[in-house]
Amino acid sequence: MNGVRDPVGRRAFVAGAGAALLAGGAAADAEAAVVDGPLPDFHPALKAALTFPLAWGESPVRDFRSWRRAARAKVEELLIVGPQDGTPYAPEFTDRHRQGGYTRESVTLSLTRYERVRAALLTPDGPGPFPAVLLLHDHGARFDIGKEKLVRPWYDDTRQVSAQEWAQRYFSGRFVGDELARRGYVVLCADALGWGDRGPLRYDDQQALAANLYQLGSSLAGLMAREDVRAAGFLAGLGRVDARRVAAVGFSMGAFRAWQAAALSDDLAAAASVCWMTGLKEVLAPGNNILRGQSAYHMLHPGLPRYLDFPDVASIAAPRPMLFFAGGLDPLFPADGVRTAHEKLRAVWRSRHAEERLTLRTWPDLGHVFVDRMQDEVFTWLDHVL
């Protein structure tokens, strides 16, 4: 039965490698099963083997700049998707619409050589150049809207309804991108593959999409990472933008994307990540959403845990300003995982004598949300660091 439960729930024998692992030891009856999660019975041994030897402080490389180069190179290698090939962005600007204090427009551009992507671009009134934010949308198991979760869709009445519902649920009814534009930031927000114009993907199809990309020598998570880095480069290169003052901001999966992009791109001067940071070992616990497959594939780089933990990857961005918010009631990220990650991050920035550039906060009364009071603190932080 290869390690799956039979229809009446009896424990099934694991053939091959699983049985061999058990042969030396603990289970006298040589019986094994997949446990809730699903995790194999021997998952504690696999966890114990994750020592993250390329992390700063563990790596034999002691010069921080050399470590950053080595760590980034390892991450980029394990994205599977090859490095950028210099494909011109070739932007086309359409759907221009003036709003109080800023202008909305659509921009269609090549983030890879494979596909043209439509993004929302907001520009404040005035001469510029302006600071800018690469705004990265969440997952949320909601695929009909992507960029529209964060930027009010002036171009589509049907998506207006869905977008407003999403903003009410997670953002206190606000559209974060529009709020940033009113505060003087150029904002770029694009759909990841499967969302909005590039979907809608069905929840149950995510795993198949990821598998098919692997079979094509590519990667769902790697593609998203490459596209986010390219989007950062496009935004920083706009004449209306001050290239020294560009930040990434995201919530949930968008938060993962924000710190990942900061680790992989020198075009980002800062990043704010709300509700996505944890230690890997702590989040791999029975019952956690990350063990269900499906949505996890958008953030899964095969083999990377043999070298680096999540906060280790984020630390490649040090000593640039970074903000990490967590919800104390967030069911997706156990408190011990958040503590582990924050301790690792703090140690790296402290080693660079830059602890004042790192903002770590857990909101004890909040869950998996990015509500108005959190937003206001992020906006103030952006004003300060940019």
Tab-separated table of C-alpha atoms in Angstrom:
chain	number	residue	atom	x	y	z
A	1	MET	CA	0.000	0.000	0.000
A	2	ASN	CA	3.099	2.220	-0.023
A	3	GLY	CA	2.365	3.986	3.195
A	4	VAL	CA	-1.274	5.111	2.823
A	5	ARG	CA	-4.110	4.110	5.117
A	6	ASP	CA	-6.573	1.478	3.971
A	7	PRO	CA	-10.314	2.306	3.739
A	8	VAL	CA	-11.054	1.292	7.334
A	9	GLY	CA	-8.164	3.217	8.798
A	10	ARG	CA	-5.849	0.288	9.634
A	11	ARG	CA	-2.181	1.135	9.590
A	12	ALA	CA	-0.543	0.022	6.367
A	13	PHE	CA	2.948	-1.306	5.979
A	14	VAL	CA	5.478	0.967	4.291
A	15	ALA	CA	7.532	-0.739	1.626
A	16	GLY	CA	11.060	-0.038	0.502
A	17	ALA	CA	12.932	2.891	1.998
A	18	GLY	CA	10.506	3.398	4.868
A	19	ALA	CA	10.826	-0.177	6.045
A	20	ALA	CA	14.594	-0.018	5.709
A	21	LEU	CA	14.721	3.040	7.944
A	22	LEU	CA	12.729	1.219	10.581
A	23	ALA	CA	14.765	-1.988	10.360
A	24	GLY	CA	17.431	-0.692	12.735
A	25	GLY	CA	15.229	0.203	15.415
A	26	ALA	CA	12.514	1.620	17.347
A	27	ALA	CA	9.460	-0.226	16.078
A	28	ALA	CA	9.732	-3.860	17.110
A	29	ASP	CA	6.910	-4.907	14.817
A	30	ALA	CA	8.573	-3.178	11.829
A	31	GLU	CA	5.245	-1.472	11.109
A	32	ALA	CA	4.926	2.080	9.874
A	33	ALA	CA	2.273	4.430	8.561
A	34	VAL	CA	1.625	7.864	7.217
A	35	VAL	CA	0.467	10.007	10.130
A	36	ASP	CA	-1.833	13.021	10.203
A	37	GLY	CA	-0.622	15.791	8.012
A	38	PRO	CA	0.265	13.615	6.182
A	39	LEU	CA	3.739	13.039	7.581
A	40	PRO	CA	5.627	9.730	7.625
A	41	ASP	CA	6.249	8.127	10.995
A	42	PHE	CA	9.956	8.841	10.588
A	43	HIS	CA	9.509	12.583	10.063
A	44	PRO	CA	11.255	13.456	13.370
A	45	ALA	CA	14.449	11.915	11.984
A	46	LEU	CA	14.102	13.937	8.796
A	47	LYS	CA	13.537	17.109	10.817
A	48	ALA	CA	16.577	16.408	12.964
A	49	ALA	CA	18.689	16.164	9.834
A	50	LEU	CA	17.760	19.744	8.858
A	51	THR	CA	20.652	21.743	10.312
A	52	PHE	CA	20.607	24.604	7.750
A	53	PRO	CA	24.388	24.584	7.309
A	54	LEU	CA	24.465	27.534	4.912
A	55	ALA	CA	22.784	29.908	7.397
A	56	TRP	CA	24.758	32.963	8.500
A	57	GLY	CA	26.648	31.924	11.631
A	58	GLU	CA	26.599	28.257	10.629
A	59	SER	CA	28.273	28.656	7.257
A	60	PRO	CA	32.079	28.454	7.160
A	61	VAL	CA	32.002	31.706	5.165
A	62	ARG	CA	32.689	34.487	7.680
A	63	ASP	CA	32.701	37.544	5.440
A	64	PHE	CA	29.087	38.722	5.277
A	65	ARG	CA	29.158	39.970	1.685
A	66	SER	CA	30.705	36.721	0.529
A	67	TRP	CA	28.084	34.801	2.505
A	68	ARG	CA	25.276	36.798	0.899
A	69	ARG	CA	26.593	35.979	-2.559
A	70	ALA	CA	26.940	32.277	-1.732
A	71	ALA	CA	23.524	32.025	-0.064
A	72	ARG	CA	21.763	33.908	-2.861
A	73	ALA	CA	23.480	31.750	-5.474
A	74	LYS	CA	22.237	28.601	-3.720
A	75	VAL	CA	18.664	29.910	-3.565
A	76	GLU	CA	18.755	30.945	-7.212
A	77	GLU	CA	20.107	27.521	-8.209
A	78	LEU	CA	17.248	25.785	-6.387
A	79	LEU	CA	14.550	27.965	-7.931
A	80	ILE	CA	14.939	25.552	-10.891
A	81	VAL	CA	13.730	28.294	-13.233
A	82	GLY	CA	16.792	29.679	-14.990
A	83	PRO	CA	18.123	33.200	-14.435
A	84	GLN	CA	16.636	36.150	-16.272
A	85	ASP	CA	17.607	36.264	-19.918
A	86	GLY	CA	17.358	39.983	-20.542
A	87	THR	CA	13.978	39.840	-22.275
A	88	PRO	CA	12.869	43.473	-22.792
A	89	TYR	CA	9.938	44.519	-20.617
A	90	ALA	CA	8.368	46.288	-23.650
A	91	PRO	CA	5.664	47.971	-21.510
A	92	GLU	CA	2.328	49.019	-22.993
A	93	PHE	CA	0.301	51.509	-20.926
A	94	THR	CA	-3.510	51.505	-21.198
A	95	ASP	CA	-6.731	52.119	-19.201
A	96	ARG	CA	-5.471	55.411	-17.810
A	97	HIS	CA	-7.823	56.904	-15.218
A	98	ARG	CA	-7.353	59.900	-12.925
A	99	GLN	CA	-8.370	59.454	-9.291
A	100	GLY	CA	-8.208	61.940	-6.435
A	101	GLY	CA	-4.495	62.615	-5.952
A	102	TYR	CA	-3.142	59.896	-8.254
A	103	THR	CA	-3.496	58.239	-11.662
A	104	ARG	CA	-4.351	54.597	-12.293
A	105	GLU	CA	-3.243	52.764	-15.417
A	106	SER	CA	-2.679	49.247	-16.648
A	107	VAL	CA	0.757	48.243	-17.861
A	108	THR	CA	1.306	45.059	-19.866
A	109	LEU	CA	4.893	43.817	-19.816
A	110	SER	CA	7.118	40.776	-20.236
A	111	LEU	CA	8.215	39.472	-16.852
A	112	THR	CA	9.597	36.392	-18.621
A	113	ARG	CA	10.101	35.502	-22.251
A	114	TYR	CA	7.082	33.201	-22.053
A	115	GLU	CA	4.167	35.494	-21.274
A	116	ARG	CA	2.912	39.075	-21.212
A	117	VAL	CA	1.399	40.101	-17.880
A	118	ARG	CA	-0.993	42.950	-17.115
A	119	ALA	CA	-0.260	44.873	-13.914
A	120	ALA	CA	-1.878	47.795	-12.116
A	121	LEU	CA	0.301	50.904	-11.889
A	122	LEU	CA	-0.618	53.854	-9.655
A	123	THR	CA	1.246	57.176	-9.784
A	124	PRO	CA	0.775	60.121	-7.401
A	125	ASP	CA	0.134	63.597	-8.765
A	126	GLY	CA	3.222	65.741	-8.976
A	127	PRO	CA	6.582	65.909	-10.733
A	128	GLY	CA	8.358	63.010	-8.995
A	129	PRO	CA	10.510	61.042	-8.904
A	130	PHE	CA	8.588	59.226	-6.171
A	131	PRO	CA	9.342	56.422	-3.755
A	132	ALA	CA	7.689	53.207	-4.909
A	133	VAL	CA	6.179	49.975	-3.613
A	134	LEU	CA	6.083	46.602	-5.315
A	135	LEU	CA	2.817	45.306	-3.879
A	136	LEU	CA	2.474	41.510	-3.767
A	137	HIS	CA	-0.896	39.821	-3.375
A	138	ASP	CA	-1.824	36.909	-1.121
A	139	HIS	CA	-3.017	33.386	-1.886
A	140	GLY	CA	-6.183	33.051	0.162
A	141	ALA	CA	-7.560	30.176	-1.974
A	142	ARG	CA	-9.274	32.910	-4.011
A	143	PHE	CA	-8.081	32.997	-7.619
A	144	ASP	CA	-10.554	35.141	-9.561
A	145	ILE	CA	-8.825	38.220	-8.170
A	146	GLY	CA	-5.081	38.776	-7.684
A	147	LYS	CA	-3.860	42.356	-8.024
A	148	GLU	CA	-7.481	43.387	-7.387
A	149	LYS	CA	-7.106	42.269	-3.772
A	150	LEU	CA	-4.836	45.262	-3.229
A	151	VAL	CA	-5.713	47.772	-5.956
A	152	ARG	CA	-9.319	48.775	-6.617
A	153	PRO	CA	-10.158	47.427	-10.106
A	154	TRP	CA	-11.354	50.523	-11.956
A	155	TYR	CA	-11.345	48.533	-15.229
A	156	ASP	CA	-13.725	45.681	-14.277
A	157	ASP	CA	-17.095	46.077	-12.539
A	158	THR	CA	-17.428	42.326	-11.940
A	159	ARG	CA	-14.171	42.145	-10.022
A	160	GLN	CA	-15.134	45.224	-8.027
A	161	VAL	CA	-17.561	43.166	-5.949
A	162	SER	CA	-15.122	40.346	-5.208
A	163	ALA	CA	-12.329	42.800	-4.499
A	164	GLN	CA	-14.404	44.811	-2.057
A	165	GLU	CA	-15.390	41.638	-0.205
A	166	TRP	CA	-11.727	40.666	0.070
A	167	ALA	CA	-10.691	44.111	1.275
A	168	GLN	CA	-13.427	44.004	3.906
A	169	ARG	CA	-12.353	40.578	5.101
A	170	TYR	CA	-8.626	41.177	5.451
A	171	PHE	CA	-7.819	44.892	5.064
A	172	SER	CA	-10.486	46.793	7.037
A	173	GLY	CA	-12.218	47.625	3.748
A	174	ARG	CA	-9.178	49.429	2.378
A	175	PHE	CA	-7.339	48.891	-0.884
A	176	VAL	CA	-3.731	49.014	0.288
A	177	GLY	CA	-2.355	50.051	-3.095
A	178	ASP	CA	-4.709	53.012	-3.401
A	179	GLU	CA	-3.844	54.080	0.147
A	180	LEU	CA	-0.137	54.030	-0.725
A	181	ALA	CA	-0.685	56.045	-3.910
A	182	ARG	CA	-2.606	58.681	-1.972
A	183	ARG	CA	0.375	58.867	0.386
A	184	GLY	CA	2.806	59.603	-2.435
A	185	TYR	CA	4.058	56.184	-3.583
A	186	VAL	CA	4.148	54.754	-7.081
A	187	VAL	CA	2.576	51.290	-6.783
A	188	LEU	CA	2.998	48.266	-9.060
A	189	CYS	CA	0.879	45.154	-8.527
A	190	ALA	CA	0.709	42.171	-10.908
A	191	ASP	CA	-1.056	38.802	-10.915
A	192	ALA	CA	0.942	35.711	-10.062
A	193	LEU	CA	0.329	32.706	-12.328
A	194	GLY	CA	-3.148	31.342	-11.599
A	195	TRP	CA	-4.761	34.559	-10.309
A	196	GLY	CA	-6.889	37.230	-11.953
A	197	ASP	CA	-6.006	37.711	-15.624
A	198	ARG	CA	-3.724	34.640	-15.401
A	199	GLY	CA	-6.415	32.332	-14.038
A	200	PRO	CA	-8.563	31.589	-12.299
A	201	LEU	CA	-6.835	28.458	-11.086
A	202	ARG	CA	-8.985	25.945	-9.190
A	203	TYR	CA	-7.785	25.058	-5.701
A	204	ASP	CA	-7.615	21.334	-6.484
A	205	ASP	CA	-5.527	21.979	-9.589
A	206	GLN	CA	-2.615	23.657	-7.828
A	207	GLN	CA	-0.732	20.453	-7.123
A	208	ALA	CA	-1.121	19.278	-10.733
A	209	LEU	CA	0.071	22.632	-12.052
A	210	ALA	CA	3.156	22.436	-9.824
A	211	ALA	CA	3.843	18.831	-10.846
A	212	ASN	CA	3.492	19.643	-14.524
A	213	LEU	CA	5.886	22.561	-14.245
A	214	TYR	CA	8.420	20.262	-12.534
A	215	GLN	CA	8.008	17.800	-15.384
A	216	LEU	CA	8.696	20.637	-17.809
A	217	GLY	CA	11.938	21.435	-16.009
A	218	SER	CA	10.425	24.472	-14.314
A	219	SER	CA	8.875	25.346	-10.947
A	220	LEU	CA	5.724	27.143	-9.792
A	221	ALA	CA	7.445	28.755	-6.808
A	222	GLY	CA	10.586	29.468	-8.798
A	223	LEU	CA	8.612	31.169	-11.560
A	224	MET	CA	6.862	33.397	-9.029
A	225	ALA	CA	10.198	34.340	-7.456
A	226	ARG	CA	11.764	35.177	-10.821
A	227	GLU	CA	8.751	37.257	-11.867
A	228	ASP	CA	8.757	39.216	-8.594
A	229	VAL	CA	12.437	40.063	-9.024
A	230	ARG	CA	11.790	41.189	-12.607
A	231	ALA	CA	8.837	43.300	-11.464
A	232	ALA	CA	11.091	44.994	-8.902
A	233	GLY	CA	13.582	45.803	-11.647
A	234	PHE	CA	10.876	47.235	-13.900
A	235	LEU	CA	9.491	49.427	-11.128
A	236	ALA	CA	12.918	50.730	-10.115
A	237	GLY	CA	13.662	51.576	-13.746
A	238	LEU	CA	10.622	53.781	-14.328
A	239	GLY	CA	11.498	57.435	-14.862
A	240	ARG	CA	8.826	58.492	-12.390
A	241	VAL	CA	10.449	56.408	-9.602
A	242	ASP	CA	13.436	57.186	-7.382
A	243	ALA	CA	15.352	53.930	-7.872
A	244	ARG	CA	16.993	54.268	-4.440
A	245	ARG	CA	13.604	54.220	-2.684
A	246	VAL	CA	11.746	51.087	-3.764
A	247	ALA	CA	10.244	48.636	-1.257
A	248	ALA	CA	8.280	45.386	-1.451
A	249	VAL	CA	5.137	44.994	0.664
A	250	GLY	CA	2.951	41.916	1.004
A	251	PHE	CA	0.440	40.058	3.153
A	252	SER	CA	0.291	36.275	3.650
A	253	MET	CA	1.783	34.628	0.548
A	254	GLY	CA	2.549	38.178	-0.553
A	255	ALA	CA	4.633	38.585	2.606
A	256	PHE	CA	6.625	35.477	1.677
A	257	ARG	CA	7.100	36.985	-1.777
A	258	ALA	CA	8.201	40.333	-0.314
A	259	TRP	CA	11.057	39.035	1.837
A	260	GLN	CA	12.045	36.532	-0.844
A	261	ALA	CA	12.241	39.278	-3.477
A	262	ALA	CA	14.312	41.441	-1.141
A	263	ALA	CA	16.716	38.537	-0.673
A	264	LEU	CA	17.088	38.044	-4.427
A	265	SER	CA	16.953	41.608	-5.758
A	266	ASP	CA	19.220	44.583	-5.138
A	267	ASP	CA	16.544	46.835	-6.646
A	268	LEU	CA	14.614	46.708	-3.354
A	269	ALA	CA	15.790	49.006	-0.585
A	270	ALA	CA	13.397	47.560	2.011
A	271	ALA	CA	10.566	45.060	2.516
A	272	ALA	CA	7.530	44.765	4.785
A	273	SER	CA	6.072	41.292	5.328
A	274	VAL	CA	2.792	40.789	7.170
A	275	CYS	CA	1.817	37.294	8.355
A	276	TRP	CA	4.340	35.017	6.679
A	277	MET	CA	7.492	34.213	8.618
A	278	THR	CA	8.284	31.107	10.604
A	279	GLY	CA	10.866	28.481	11.292
A	280	LEU	CA	10.408	25.542	8.921
A	281	LYS	CA	10.665	22.795	11.549
A	282	GLU	CA	8.049	24.425	13.746
A	283	VAL	CA	5.501	24.920	10.971
A	284	LEU	CA	5.825	21.322	9.758
A	285	ALA	CA	3.479	20.086	12.457
A	286	PRO	CA	0.483	17.752	12.049
A	287	GLY	CA	-2.617	19.706	11.152
A	288	ASN	CA	-0.813	22.736	9.741
A	289	ASN	CA	-2.088	23.989	6.396
A	290	ILE	CA	1.371	23.855	4.825
A	291	LEU	CA	1.267	20.023	4.954
A	292	ARG	CA	-1.788	19.772	2.709
A	293	GLY	CA	0.197	20.292	-0.480
A	294	GLN	CA	-1.798	22.469	-2.901
A	295	SER	CA	-1.070	26.062	-1.795
A	296	ALA	CA	2.317	25.062	-0.345
A	297	TYR	CA	3.673	24.513	-3.861
A	298	HIS	CA	3.697	28.268	-4.489
A	299	MET	CA	6.387	28.555	-1.801
A	300	LEU	CA	8.242	25.258	-2.216
A	301	HIS	CA	11.779	25.189	-3.612
A	302	PRO	CA	12.873	21.526	-3.612
A	303	GLY	CA	16.086	20.890	-1.719
A	304	LEU	CA	16.404	24.363	-0.197
A	305	PRO	CA	15.758	23.189	3.397
A	306	ARG	CA	18.960	21.138	3.209
A	307	TYR	CA	20.777	24.483	3.265
A	308	LEU	CA	18.647	27.344	4.564
A	309	ASP	CA	15.591	27.985	6.738
A	310	PHE	CA	12.999	30.615	5.811
A	311	PRO	CA	14.548	33.340	8.018
A	312	ASP	CA	17.981	32.439	6.657
A	313	VAL	CA	16.780	33.252	3.149
A	314	ALA	CA	15.205	36.515	4.320
A	315	SER	CA	18.519	37.396	6.009
A	316	ILE	CA	20.224	37.634	2.618
A	317	ALA	CA	18.567	41.078	2.485
A	318	ALA	CA	20.419	42.279	5.606
A	319	PRO	CA	21.267	44.925	6.624
A	320	ARG	CA	18.555	46.656	4.588
A	321	PRO	CA	15.439	47.785	6.508
A	322	MET	CA	12.932	44.953	6.946
A	323	LEU	CA	9.625	44.701	8.806
A	324	PHE	CA	7.931	41.473	9.902
A	325	PHE	CA	4.467	41.488	11.497
A	326	ALA	CA	2.796	38.375	12.909
A	327	GLY	CA	-0.670	37.781	14.341
A	328	GLY	CA	-0.673	36.231	17.785
A	329	LEU	CA	-3.906	34.415	16.910
A	330	ASP	CA	-2.800	33.385	13.414
A	331	PRO	CA	-3.633	29.656	13.067
A	332	LEU	CA	-1.229	29.244	10.125
A	333	PHE	CA	1.944	30.181	11.982
A	334	PRO	CA	2.579	28.618	15.419
A	335	ALA	CA	4.033	30.981	18.007
A	336	ASP	CA	7.164	28.864	18.451
A	337	GLY	CA	7.861	29.097	14.713
A	338	VAL	CA	7.483	32.868	14.736
A	339	ARG	CA	9.794	33.142	17.774
A	340	THR	CA	12.423	30.938	16.144
A	341	ALA	CA	12.354	33.010	12.972
A	342	HIS	CA	12.465	36.339	14.782
A	343	GLU	CA	15.410	35.219	16.914
A	344	LYS	CA	17.327	34.191	13.790
A	345	LEU	CA	16.555	37.447	12.023
A	346	ARG	CA	17.477	39.534	15.047
A	347	ALA	CA	20.822	37.761	15.366
A	348	VAL	CA	21.731	38.491	11.743
A	349	TRP	CA	20.862	42.188	11.856
A	350	ARG	CA	22.614	42.496	15.227
A	351	SER	CA	25.728	40.961	13.707
A	352	ARG	CA	25.648	43.773	11.121
A	353	HIS	CA	25.202	46.427	13.873
A	354	ALA	CA	21.892	47.237	12.195
A	355	GLU	CA	19.280	46.000	14.655
A	356	GLU	CA	17.492	49.366	14.452
A	357	ARG	CA	16.735	48.570	10.790
A	358	LEU	CA	14.781	45.443	11.713
A	359	THR	CA	11.194	45.706	12.946
A	360	LEU	CA	9.687	42.558	14.492
A	361	ARG	CA	6.245	42.642	16.040
A	362	THR	CA	3.547	40.187	17.021
A	363	TRP	CA	0.036	41.601	17.380
A	364	PRO	CA	-1.377	39.450	20.224
A	365	ASP	CA	-5.068	40.137	19.504
A	366	LEU	CA	-4.976	39.644	15.729
A	367	GLY	CA	-5.102	36.619	13.448
A	368	HIS	CA	-4.233	36.268	9.768
A	369	VAL	CA	-5.126	39.806	8.671
A	370	PHE	CA	-3.602	43.119	7.580
A	371	VAL	CA	-6.057	45.520	9.182
A	372	ASP	CA	-5.971	49.321	9.182
A	373	ARG	CA	-3.860	49.791	12.329
A	374	MET	CA	-1.235	47.401	10.980
A	375	GLN	CA	-1.313	49.206	7.645
A	376	ASP	CA	-0.854	52.586	9.301
A	377	GLU	CA	2.282	51.345	11.066
A	378	VAL	CA	3.647	49.956	7.808
A	379	PHE	CA	2.952	53.249	6.035
A	380	THR	CA	4.749	55.185	8.781
A	381	TRP	CA	7.659	52.739	8.624
A	382	LEU	CA	7.902	53.162	4.846
A	383	ASP	CA	7.929	56.951	5.198
A	384	HIS	CA	10.831	56.592	7.632
A	385	VAL	CA	13.008	54.031	5.817
A	386	LEU	CA	12.452	55.388	2.296
